[in-house]
CSV table of C-alpha atoms in Angstrom, one decimal:
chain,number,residue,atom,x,y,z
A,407,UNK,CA,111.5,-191.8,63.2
A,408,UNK,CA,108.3,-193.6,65.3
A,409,UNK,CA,107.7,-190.5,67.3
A,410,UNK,CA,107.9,-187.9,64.5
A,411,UNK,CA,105.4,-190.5,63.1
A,412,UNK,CA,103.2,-190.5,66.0
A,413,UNK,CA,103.7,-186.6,66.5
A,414,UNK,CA,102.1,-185.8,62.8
A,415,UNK,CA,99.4,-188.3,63.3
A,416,UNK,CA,98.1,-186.7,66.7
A,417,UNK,CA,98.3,-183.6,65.1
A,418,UNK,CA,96.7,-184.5,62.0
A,419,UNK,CA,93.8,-185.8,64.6
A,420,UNK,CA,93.9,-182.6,66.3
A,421,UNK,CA,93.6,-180.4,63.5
A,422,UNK,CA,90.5,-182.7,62.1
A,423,UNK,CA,88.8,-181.5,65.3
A,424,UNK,CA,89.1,-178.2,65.2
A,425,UNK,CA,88.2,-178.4,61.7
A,426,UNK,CA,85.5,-180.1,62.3
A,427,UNK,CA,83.9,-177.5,64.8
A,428,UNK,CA,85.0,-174.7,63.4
A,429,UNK,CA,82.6,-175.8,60.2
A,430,UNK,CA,85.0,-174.8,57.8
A,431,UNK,CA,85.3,-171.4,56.3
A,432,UNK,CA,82.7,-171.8,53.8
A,433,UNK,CA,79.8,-172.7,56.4
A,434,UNK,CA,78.1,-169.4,56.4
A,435,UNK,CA,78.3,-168.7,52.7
A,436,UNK,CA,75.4,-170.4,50.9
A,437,UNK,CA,76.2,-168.8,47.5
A,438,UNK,CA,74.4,-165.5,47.8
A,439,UNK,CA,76.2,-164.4,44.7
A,440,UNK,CA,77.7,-161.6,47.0
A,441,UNK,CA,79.8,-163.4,49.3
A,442,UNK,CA,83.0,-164.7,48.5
A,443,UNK,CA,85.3,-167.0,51.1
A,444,UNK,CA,88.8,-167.0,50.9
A,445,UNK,CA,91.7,-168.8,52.7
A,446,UNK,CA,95.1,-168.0,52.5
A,447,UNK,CA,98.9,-168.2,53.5
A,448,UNK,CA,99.3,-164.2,52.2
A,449,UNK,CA,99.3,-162.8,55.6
A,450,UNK,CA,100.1,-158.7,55.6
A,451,UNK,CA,100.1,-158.8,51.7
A,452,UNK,CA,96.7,-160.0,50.6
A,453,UNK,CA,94.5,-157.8,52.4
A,454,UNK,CA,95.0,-154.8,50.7
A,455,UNK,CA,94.1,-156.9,47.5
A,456,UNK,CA,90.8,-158.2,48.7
A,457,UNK,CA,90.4,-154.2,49.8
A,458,UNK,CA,90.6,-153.2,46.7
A,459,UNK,CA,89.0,-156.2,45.2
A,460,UNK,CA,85.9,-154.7,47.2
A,461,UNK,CA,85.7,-151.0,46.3
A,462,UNK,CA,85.9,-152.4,42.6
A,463,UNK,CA,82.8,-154.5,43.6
A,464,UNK,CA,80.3,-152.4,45.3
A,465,UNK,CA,78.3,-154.8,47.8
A,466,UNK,CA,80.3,-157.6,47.5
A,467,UNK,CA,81.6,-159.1,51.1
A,468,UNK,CA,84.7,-160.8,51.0
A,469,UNK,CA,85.5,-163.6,54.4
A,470,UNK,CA,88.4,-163.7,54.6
A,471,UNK,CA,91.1,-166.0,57.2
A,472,UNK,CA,94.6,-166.4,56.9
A,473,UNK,CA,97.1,-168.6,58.9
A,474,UNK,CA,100.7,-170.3,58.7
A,475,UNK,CA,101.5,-172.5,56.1
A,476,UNK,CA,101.9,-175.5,58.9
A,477,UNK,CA,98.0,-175.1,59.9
A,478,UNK,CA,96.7,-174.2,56.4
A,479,UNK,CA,97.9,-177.2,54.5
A,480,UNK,CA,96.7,-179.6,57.6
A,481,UNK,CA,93.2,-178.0,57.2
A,482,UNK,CA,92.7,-177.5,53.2
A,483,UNK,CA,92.6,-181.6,52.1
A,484,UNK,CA,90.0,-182.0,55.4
A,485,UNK,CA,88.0,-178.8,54.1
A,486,UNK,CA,88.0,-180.1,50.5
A,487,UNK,CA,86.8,-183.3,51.4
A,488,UNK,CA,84.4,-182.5,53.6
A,489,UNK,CA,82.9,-179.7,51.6
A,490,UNK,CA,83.5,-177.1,53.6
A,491,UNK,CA,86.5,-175.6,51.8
A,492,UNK,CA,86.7,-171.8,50.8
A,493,UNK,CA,85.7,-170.4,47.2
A,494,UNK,CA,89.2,-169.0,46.9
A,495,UNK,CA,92.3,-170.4,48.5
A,496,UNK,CA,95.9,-170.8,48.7
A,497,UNK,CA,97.3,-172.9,46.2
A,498,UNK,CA,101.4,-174.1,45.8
A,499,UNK,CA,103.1,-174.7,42.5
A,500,UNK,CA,103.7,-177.9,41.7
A,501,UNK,CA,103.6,-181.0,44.1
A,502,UNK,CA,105.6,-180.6,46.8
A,503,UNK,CA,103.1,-180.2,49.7
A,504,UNK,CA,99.4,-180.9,51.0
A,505,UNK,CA,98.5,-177.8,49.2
A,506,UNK,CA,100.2,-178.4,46.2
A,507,UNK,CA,98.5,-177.8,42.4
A,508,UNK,CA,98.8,-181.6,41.5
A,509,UNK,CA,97.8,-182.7,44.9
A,510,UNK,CA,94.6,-180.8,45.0
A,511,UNK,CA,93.9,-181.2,41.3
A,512,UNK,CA,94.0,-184.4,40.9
A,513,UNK,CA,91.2,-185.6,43.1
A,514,UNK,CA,89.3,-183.1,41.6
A,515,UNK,CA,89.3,-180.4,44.5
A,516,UNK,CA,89.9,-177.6,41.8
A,517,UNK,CA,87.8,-175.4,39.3
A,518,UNK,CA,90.0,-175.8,35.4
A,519,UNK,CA,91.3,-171.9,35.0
A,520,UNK,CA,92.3,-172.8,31.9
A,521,UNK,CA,89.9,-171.0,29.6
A,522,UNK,CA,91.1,-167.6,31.6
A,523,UNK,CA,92.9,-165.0,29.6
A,524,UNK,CA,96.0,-164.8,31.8
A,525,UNK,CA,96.3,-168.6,31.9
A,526,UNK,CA,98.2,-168.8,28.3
A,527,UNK,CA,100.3,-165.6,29.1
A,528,UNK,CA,102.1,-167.2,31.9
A,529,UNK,CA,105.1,-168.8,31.0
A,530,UNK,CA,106.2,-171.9,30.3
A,531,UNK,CA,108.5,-172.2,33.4
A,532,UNK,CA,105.3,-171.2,35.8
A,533,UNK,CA,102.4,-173.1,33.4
A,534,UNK,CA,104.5,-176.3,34.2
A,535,UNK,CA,104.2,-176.1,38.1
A,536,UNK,CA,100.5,-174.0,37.6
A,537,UNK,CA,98.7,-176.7,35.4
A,538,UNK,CA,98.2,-180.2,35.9
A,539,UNK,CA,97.7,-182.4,33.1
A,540,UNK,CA,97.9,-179.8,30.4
A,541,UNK,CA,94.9,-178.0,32.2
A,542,UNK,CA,95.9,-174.6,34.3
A,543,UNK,CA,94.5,-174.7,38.1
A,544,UNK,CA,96.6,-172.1,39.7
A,545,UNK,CA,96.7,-168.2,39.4
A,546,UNK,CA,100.4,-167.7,39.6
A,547,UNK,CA,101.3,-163.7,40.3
A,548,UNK,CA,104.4,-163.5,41.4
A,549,UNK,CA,108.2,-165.2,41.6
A,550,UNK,CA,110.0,-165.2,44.9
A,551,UNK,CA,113.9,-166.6,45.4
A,552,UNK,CA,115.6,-167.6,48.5
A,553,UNK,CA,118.6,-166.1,49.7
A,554,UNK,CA,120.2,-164.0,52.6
A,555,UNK,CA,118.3,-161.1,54.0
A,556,UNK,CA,120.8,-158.5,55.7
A,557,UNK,CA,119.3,-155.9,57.9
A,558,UNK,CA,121.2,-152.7,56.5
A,559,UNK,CA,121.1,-150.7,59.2
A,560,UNK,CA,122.3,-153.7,61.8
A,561,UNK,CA,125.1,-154.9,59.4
A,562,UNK,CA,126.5,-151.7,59.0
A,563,UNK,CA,126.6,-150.9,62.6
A,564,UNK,CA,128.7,-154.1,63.3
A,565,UNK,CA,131.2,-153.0,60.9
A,566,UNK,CA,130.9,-156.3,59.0
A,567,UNK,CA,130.2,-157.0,55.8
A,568,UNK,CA,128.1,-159.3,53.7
A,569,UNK,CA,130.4,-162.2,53.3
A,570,UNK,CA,131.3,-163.5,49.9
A,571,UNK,CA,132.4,-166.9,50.1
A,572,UNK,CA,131.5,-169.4,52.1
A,573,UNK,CA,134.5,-169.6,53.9
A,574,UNK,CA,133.7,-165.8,54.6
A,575,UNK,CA,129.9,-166.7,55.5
A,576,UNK,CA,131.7,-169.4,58.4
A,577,UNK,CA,134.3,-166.0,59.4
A,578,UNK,CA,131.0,-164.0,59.5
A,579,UNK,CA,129.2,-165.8,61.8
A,580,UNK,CA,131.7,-166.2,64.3
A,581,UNK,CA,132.4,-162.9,63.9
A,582,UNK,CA,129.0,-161.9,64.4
A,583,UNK,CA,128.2,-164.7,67.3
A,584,UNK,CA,131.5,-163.1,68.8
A,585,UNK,CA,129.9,-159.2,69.2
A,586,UNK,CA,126.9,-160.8,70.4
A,587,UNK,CA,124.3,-160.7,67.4
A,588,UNK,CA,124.2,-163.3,66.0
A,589,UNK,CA,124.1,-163.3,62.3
A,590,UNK,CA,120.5,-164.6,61.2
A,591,UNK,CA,117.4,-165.5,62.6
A,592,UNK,CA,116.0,-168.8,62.2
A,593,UNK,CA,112.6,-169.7,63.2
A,594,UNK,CA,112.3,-173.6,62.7
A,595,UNK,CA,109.9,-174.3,65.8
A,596,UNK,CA,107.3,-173.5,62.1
A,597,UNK,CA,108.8,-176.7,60.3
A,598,UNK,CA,108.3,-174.9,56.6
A,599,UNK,CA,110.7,-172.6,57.9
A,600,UNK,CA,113.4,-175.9,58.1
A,601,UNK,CA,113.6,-176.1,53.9
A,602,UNK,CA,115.0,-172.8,53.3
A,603,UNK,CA,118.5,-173.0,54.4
A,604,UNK,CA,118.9,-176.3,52.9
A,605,UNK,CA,117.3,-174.6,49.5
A,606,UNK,CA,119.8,-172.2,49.5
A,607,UNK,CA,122.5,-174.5,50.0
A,608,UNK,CA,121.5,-177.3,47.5
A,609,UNK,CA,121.0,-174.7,44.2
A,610,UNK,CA,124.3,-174.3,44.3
A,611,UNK,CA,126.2,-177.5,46.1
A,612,UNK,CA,123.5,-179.6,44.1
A,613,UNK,CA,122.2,-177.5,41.2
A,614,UNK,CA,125.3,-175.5,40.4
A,615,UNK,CA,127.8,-178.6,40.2
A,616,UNK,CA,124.6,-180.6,38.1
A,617,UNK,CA,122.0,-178.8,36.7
A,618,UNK,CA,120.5,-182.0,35.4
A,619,UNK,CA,120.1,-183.4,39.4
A,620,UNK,CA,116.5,-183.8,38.9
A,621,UNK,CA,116.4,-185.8,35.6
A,622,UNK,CA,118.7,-188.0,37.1
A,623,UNK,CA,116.6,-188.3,40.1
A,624,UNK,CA,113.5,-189.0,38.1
A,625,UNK,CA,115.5,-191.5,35.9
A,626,UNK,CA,116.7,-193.7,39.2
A,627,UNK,CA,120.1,-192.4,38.4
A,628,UNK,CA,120.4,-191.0,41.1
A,629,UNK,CA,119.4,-190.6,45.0
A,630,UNK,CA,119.3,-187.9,47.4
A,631,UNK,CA,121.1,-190.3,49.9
A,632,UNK,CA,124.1,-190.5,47.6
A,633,UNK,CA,124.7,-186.9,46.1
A,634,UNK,CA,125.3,-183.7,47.2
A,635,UNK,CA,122.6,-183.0,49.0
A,636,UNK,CA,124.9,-185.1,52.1
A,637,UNK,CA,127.0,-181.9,51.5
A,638,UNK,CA,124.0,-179.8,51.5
A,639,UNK,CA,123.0,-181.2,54.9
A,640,UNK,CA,126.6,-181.3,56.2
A,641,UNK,CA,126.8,-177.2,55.6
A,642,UNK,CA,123.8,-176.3,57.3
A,643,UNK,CA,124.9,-177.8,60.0
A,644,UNK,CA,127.9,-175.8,59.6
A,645,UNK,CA,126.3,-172.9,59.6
A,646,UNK,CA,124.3,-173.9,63.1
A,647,UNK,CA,128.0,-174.8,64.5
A,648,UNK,CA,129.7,-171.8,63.4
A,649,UNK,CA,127.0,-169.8,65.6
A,650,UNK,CA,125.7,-168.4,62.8
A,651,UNK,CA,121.5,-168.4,64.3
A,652,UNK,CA,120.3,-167.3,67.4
A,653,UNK,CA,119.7,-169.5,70.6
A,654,UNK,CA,117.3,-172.4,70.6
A,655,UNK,CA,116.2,-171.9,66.8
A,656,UNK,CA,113.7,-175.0,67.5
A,657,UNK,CA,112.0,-172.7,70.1
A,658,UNK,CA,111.5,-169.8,67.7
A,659,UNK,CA,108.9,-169.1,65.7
A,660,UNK,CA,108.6,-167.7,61.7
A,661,UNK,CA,107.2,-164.5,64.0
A,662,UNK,CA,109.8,-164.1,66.2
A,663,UNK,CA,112.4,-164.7,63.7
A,664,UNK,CA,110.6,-161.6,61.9
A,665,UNK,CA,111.5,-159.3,65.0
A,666,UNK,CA,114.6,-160.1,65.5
A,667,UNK,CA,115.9,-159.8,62.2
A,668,UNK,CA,114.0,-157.0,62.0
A,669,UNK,CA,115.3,-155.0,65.5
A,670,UNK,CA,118.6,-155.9,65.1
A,671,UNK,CA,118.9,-159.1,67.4
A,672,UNK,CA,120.3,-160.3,64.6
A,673,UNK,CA,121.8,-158.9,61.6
A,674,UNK,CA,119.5,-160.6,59.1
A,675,UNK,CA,117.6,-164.0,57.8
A,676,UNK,CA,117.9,-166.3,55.5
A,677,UNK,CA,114.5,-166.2,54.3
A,678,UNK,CA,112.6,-165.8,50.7
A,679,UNK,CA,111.9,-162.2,49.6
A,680,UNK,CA,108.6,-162.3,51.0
A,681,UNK,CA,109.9,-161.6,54.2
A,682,UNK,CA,111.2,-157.9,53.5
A,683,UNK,CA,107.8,-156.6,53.6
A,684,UNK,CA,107.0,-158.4,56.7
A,685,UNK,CA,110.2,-157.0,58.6
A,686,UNK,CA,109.3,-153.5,56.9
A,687,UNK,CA,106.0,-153.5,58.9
A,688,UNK,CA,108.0,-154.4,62.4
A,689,UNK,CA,110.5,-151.5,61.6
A,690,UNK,CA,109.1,-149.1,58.8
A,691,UNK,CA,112.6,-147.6,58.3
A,692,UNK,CA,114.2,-150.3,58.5
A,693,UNK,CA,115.7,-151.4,54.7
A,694,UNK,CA,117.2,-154.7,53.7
A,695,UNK,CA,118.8,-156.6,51.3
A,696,UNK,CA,118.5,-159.9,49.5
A,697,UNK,CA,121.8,-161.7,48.9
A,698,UNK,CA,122.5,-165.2,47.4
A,699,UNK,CA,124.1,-167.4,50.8
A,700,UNK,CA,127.7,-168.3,49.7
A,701,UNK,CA,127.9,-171.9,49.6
A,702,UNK,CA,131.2,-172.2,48.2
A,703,UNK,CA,134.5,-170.0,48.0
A,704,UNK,CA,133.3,-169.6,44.1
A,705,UNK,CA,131.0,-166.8,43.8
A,706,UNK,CA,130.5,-167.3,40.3
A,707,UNK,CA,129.3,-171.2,40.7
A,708,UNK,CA,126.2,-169.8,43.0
A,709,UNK,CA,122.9,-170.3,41.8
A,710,UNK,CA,119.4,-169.0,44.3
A,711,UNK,CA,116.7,-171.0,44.2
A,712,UNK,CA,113.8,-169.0,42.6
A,713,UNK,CA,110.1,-170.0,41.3
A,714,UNK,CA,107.1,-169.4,41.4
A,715,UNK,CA,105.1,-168.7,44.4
A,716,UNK,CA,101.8,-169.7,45.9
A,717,UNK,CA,99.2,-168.6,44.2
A,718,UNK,CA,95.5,-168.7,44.4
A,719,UNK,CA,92.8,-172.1,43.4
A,720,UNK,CA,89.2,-171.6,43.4
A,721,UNK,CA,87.3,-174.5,44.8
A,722,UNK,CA,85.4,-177.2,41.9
A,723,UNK,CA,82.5,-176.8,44.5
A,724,UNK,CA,83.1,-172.9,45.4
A,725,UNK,CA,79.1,-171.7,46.9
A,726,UNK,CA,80.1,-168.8,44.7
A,727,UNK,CA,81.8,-169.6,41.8
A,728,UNK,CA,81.6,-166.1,39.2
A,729,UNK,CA,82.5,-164.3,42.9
A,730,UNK,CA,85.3,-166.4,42.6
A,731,UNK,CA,86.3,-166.2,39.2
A,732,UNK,CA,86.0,-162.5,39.7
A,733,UNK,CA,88.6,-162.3,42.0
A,734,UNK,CA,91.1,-164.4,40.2
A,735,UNK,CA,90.7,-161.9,37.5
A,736,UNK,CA,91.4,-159.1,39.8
A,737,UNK,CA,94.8,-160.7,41.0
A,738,UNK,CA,95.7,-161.0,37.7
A,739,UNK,CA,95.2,-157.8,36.4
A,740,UNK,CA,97.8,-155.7,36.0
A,741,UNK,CA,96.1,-153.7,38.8
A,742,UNK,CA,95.8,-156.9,41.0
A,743,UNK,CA,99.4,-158.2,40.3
A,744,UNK,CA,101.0,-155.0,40.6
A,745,UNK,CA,99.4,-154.2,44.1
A,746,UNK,CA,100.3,-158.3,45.5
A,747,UNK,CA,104.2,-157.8,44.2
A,748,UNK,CA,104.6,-154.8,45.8
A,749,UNK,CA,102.8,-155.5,49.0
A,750,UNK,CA,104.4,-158.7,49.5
A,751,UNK,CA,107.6,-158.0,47.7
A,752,UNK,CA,107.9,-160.6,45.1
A,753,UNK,CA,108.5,-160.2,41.1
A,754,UNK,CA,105.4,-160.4,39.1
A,755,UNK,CA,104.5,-163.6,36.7
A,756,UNK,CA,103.2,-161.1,33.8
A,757,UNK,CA,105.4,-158.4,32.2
A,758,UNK,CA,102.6,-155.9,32.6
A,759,UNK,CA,102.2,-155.5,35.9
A,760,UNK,CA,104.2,-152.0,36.2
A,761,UNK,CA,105.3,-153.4,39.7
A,762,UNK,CA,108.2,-151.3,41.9
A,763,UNK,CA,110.1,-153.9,43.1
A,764,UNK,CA,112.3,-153.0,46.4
A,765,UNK,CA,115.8,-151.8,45.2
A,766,UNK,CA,116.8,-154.8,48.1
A,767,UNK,CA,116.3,-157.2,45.6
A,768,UNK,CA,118.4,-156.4,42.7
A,769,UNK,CA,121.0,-159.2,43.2
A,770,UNK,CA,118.0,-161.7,42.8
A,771,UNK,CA,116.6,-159.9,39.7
A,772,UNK,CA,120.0,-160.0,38.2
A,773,UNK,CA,119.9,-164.0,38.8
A,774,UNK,CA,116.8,-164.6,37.2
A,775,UNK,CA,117.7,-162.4,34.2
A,776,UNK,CA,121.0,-164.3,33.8
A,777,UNK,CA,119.1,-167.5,34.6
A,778,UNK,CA,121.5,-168.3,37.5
A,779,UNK,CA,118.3,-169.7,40.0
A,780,UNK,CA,116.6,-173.6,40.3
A,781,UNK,CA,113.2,-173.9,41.2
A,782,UNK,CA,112.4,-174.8,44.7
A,783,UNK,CA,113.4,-178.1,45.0
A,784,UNK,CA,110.2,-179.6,46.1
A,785,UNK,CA,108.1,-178.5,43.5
A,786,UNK,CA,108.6,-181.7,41.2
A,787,UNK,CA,109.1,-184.2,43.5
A,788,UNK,CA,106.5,-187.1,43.0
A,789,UNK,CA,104.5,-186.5,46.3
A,790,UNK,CA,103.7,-184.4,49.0
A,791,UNK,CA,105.4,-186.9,51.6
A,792,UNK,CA,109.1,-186.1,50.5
A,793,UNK,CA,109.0,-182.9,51.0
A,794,UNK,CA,107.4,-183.3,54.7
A,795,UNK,CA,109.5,-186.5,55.4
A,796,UNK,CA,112.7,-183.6,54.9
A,797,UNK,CA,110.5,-180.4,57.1
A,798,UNK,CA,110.0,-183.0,59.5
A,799,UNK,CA,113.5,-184.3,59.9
A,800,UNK,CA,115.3,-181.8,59.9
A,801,UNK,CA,113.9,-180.3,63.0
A,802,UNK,CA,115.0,-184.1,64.7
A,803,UNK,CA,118.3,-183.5,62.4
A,804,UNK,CA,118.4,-180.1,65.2
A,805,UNK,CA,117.4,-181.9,67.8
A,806,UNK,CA,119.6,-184.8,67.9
A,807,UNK,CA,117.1,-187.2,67.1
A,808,UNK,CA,118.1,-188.0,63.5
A,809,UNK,CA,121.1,-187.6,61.3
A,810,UNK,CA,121.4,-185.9,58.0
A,811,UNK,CA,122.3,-189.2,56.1
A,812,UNK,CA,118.6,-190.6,58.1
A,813,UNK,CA,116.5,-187.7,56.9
A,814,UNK,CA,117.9,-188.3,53.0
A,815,UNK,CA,117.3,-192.1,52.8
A,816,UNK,CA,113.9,-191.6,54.2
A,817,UNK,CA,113.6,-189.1,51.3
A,818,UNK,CA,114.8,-191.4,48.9
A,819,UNK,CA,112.2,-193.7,50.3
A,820,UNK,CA,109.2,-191.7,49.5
A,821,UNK,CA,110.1,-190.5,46.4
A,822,UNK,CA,110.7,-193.7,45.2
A,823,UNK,CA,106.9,-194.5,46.2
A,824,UNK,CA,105.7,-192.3,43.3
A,825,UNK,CA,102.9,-189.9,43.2
């Protein structure tokens, strides 16, 4: 655990640097009225939304930058505090990382949206991860699940089929490993990445067996060390024994995980449904489809982790705060909404979006309507440090530098600390 330790601290110091001469992405914007700065995670999705955010604004300039999650919640805190943050930026539901609505909010970093006329319509399952203390701080637009993302075309040409069980799911990757395509990508050298096969594991081996996990939790009834997460844990590793990623998943990027799920190295991802629009762009006919990962021989105990995504924060010091108001608006706007969804795939927050979602994701649609999904499990854990404590071991967990039962009692260990 020491050199994990010393790892996030010398990037943490390295990431203050180029921060530092970089001058933020606010430093050229001195709150013309016309110039808005925006930062964001939404890479592929949101430009066509600041696009037409623009022709709807005649003269108004819109600076935008985009990067991974990994760099953006190591530079937002260091931006905020040093006042060179953006007018607009990324914000997560909830608390479970540096970027997180609680985290930001409650030093003050962002403007109260609560007076806006979507803020009341959202509801109450996305309000209590969007607001913090009763006051609403992040525009919410759209819902995203976790699950299994098969590349059609690639499944169907290994004569395999979408296993149903998990004892199926182990058949299936040996199967698949044995033909020589491996069944999913998996991109863990971007340590966000790490969370989502655990996710999609724990709503059902956790959530499904006790729905009321997190109370318990909360209550110090119960620990993460001492639960089924430990079974959780065990079956990803499983998964990684059964052959069911591609080689060396610590050297592989989110990005490269994209292409090969998306050329048929692989025959699909376990991924949120964010990514189907990403692989759509790598392979334009290529069509796929989101199914919940079996993680018992049940079908009917599953349960996918679905909740609301990242959304959008404007800055308490924006240079141009009615610019950025403005656009907050926009993404709410049945206009705004509809365009984000489709773009980046996801299900809208607001029943009047009109959004097309992507036939490929009926079986999560059919989850949330027979409220059969958890939130992300981060999202209500008491700090940020839990939830990177887990990102970061779990890529020692790959490497043979930790052990499942280390990473959950250091979890336990932060959570108890509190917020």
């Amino acid at each position: 655990m020491k050199s994990r330790t010393a790892l996030i601290a010398a990037f943490a110091a390295v990431t203050m640097t180029v921060t530092a001469c970089n001058g933020g992405t606010n430093a050229a914007a001195e709150g013309d009225g016309t110039t808005l700065t925006i930062a964001s995670v939404d890479q592929g999705s949101i430009e066509k939304v600041v696009d037409a955010f623009k022709a709807a604004n005649p003269g108004v300039t819109v600076n935008l930058t985009t990067s991974g999650a990994d760099q953006y919640q190591q530079q937002i805190r260091t931006q905020l505090a040093s006042g060179t943050a953006p007018d607009v930026m990324t914000v997560w539901p909830g608390n479970g990382n540096p970027g997180a609505t609680y985290v930001i909010a409650k030093p003050g970093y962002l403007l109260d949206l609560s007076g806006q006329p979507w803020a009341a319509r959202l509801p109450d399952a996305f309000q209590r991860v969007a607001q913090y203390e009763g006051r609403t701080y992040n525009a919410v637009f759209g819902l995203n699940g976790i699950g299994a993302v098969y590349n059609d075309r690639a499944l169907r040409d290994s004569g395999l089929t979408a296993p149903g069980t998990w004892t199926e799911l182990l058949a299936f990757c040996r199967a698949a490993d044995g033909r020589g395509t491996p069944a999913f990508a998996l991109g863990i050298q971007d340590n966000w990445v790490t969370q989502l096969v655990l996710y999609a594991l724990a709503a059902t081996v956790v959530y499904g067996a006790d729905p009321g996990f997190d109370a318990k939790l909360q209550a110090g009834r119960a620990t993460f060390a001492n639960s089924a997460w430990t079974t959780a844990m065990a079956k990803y590793r499983q998964l990684a024994d059964a052959g069911c990623f591609q080689d060396n998943p610590l050297g592989t990027s989110y990005e490269a995980s994209q292409t090969l799920a998306a050329t048929g190295k692989t025959l699909g991802i376990i991924q949120g449904n964010w990514i189907i629009s990403l692989l759509k762009r790598k392979d334009p006919a290529g069509t796929y489809t989101m199914r919940a990962l079996p993680a018992t021989d049940d079908p009917a105990s599953f349960v996918m982790p679905a909740a609301a995504g990242a959304g959008y924060g404007v800055n308490a010091k924006a240079k141009n705060r009615d610019l950025a108001l403005r656009f907050i608006t926009f993404v709410m706007s049945p206009e705004g909404m509809k365009l984000f969804t489709e773009t980046q795939g996801s299900l809208p927050t607001l029943p009047d979006a009109g959004t097309a979602v992507d036939p490929g994701l009926a079986e999560l649609q059919t989850f949330v309507r027979e409220d059969r999904t958890v939130p992300f499990m981060d999202q209500l854990w008491p700090n940020a440090k839990v939830q990177q404590t887990m990102l970061s071991g779990l890529q020692e967990v790959f490497s043979d530098q930790a052990t499942p039962a280390d990473v959950l009692t250091d979890m336990d260990t932060d959570y108890k600390a509190g917020s």
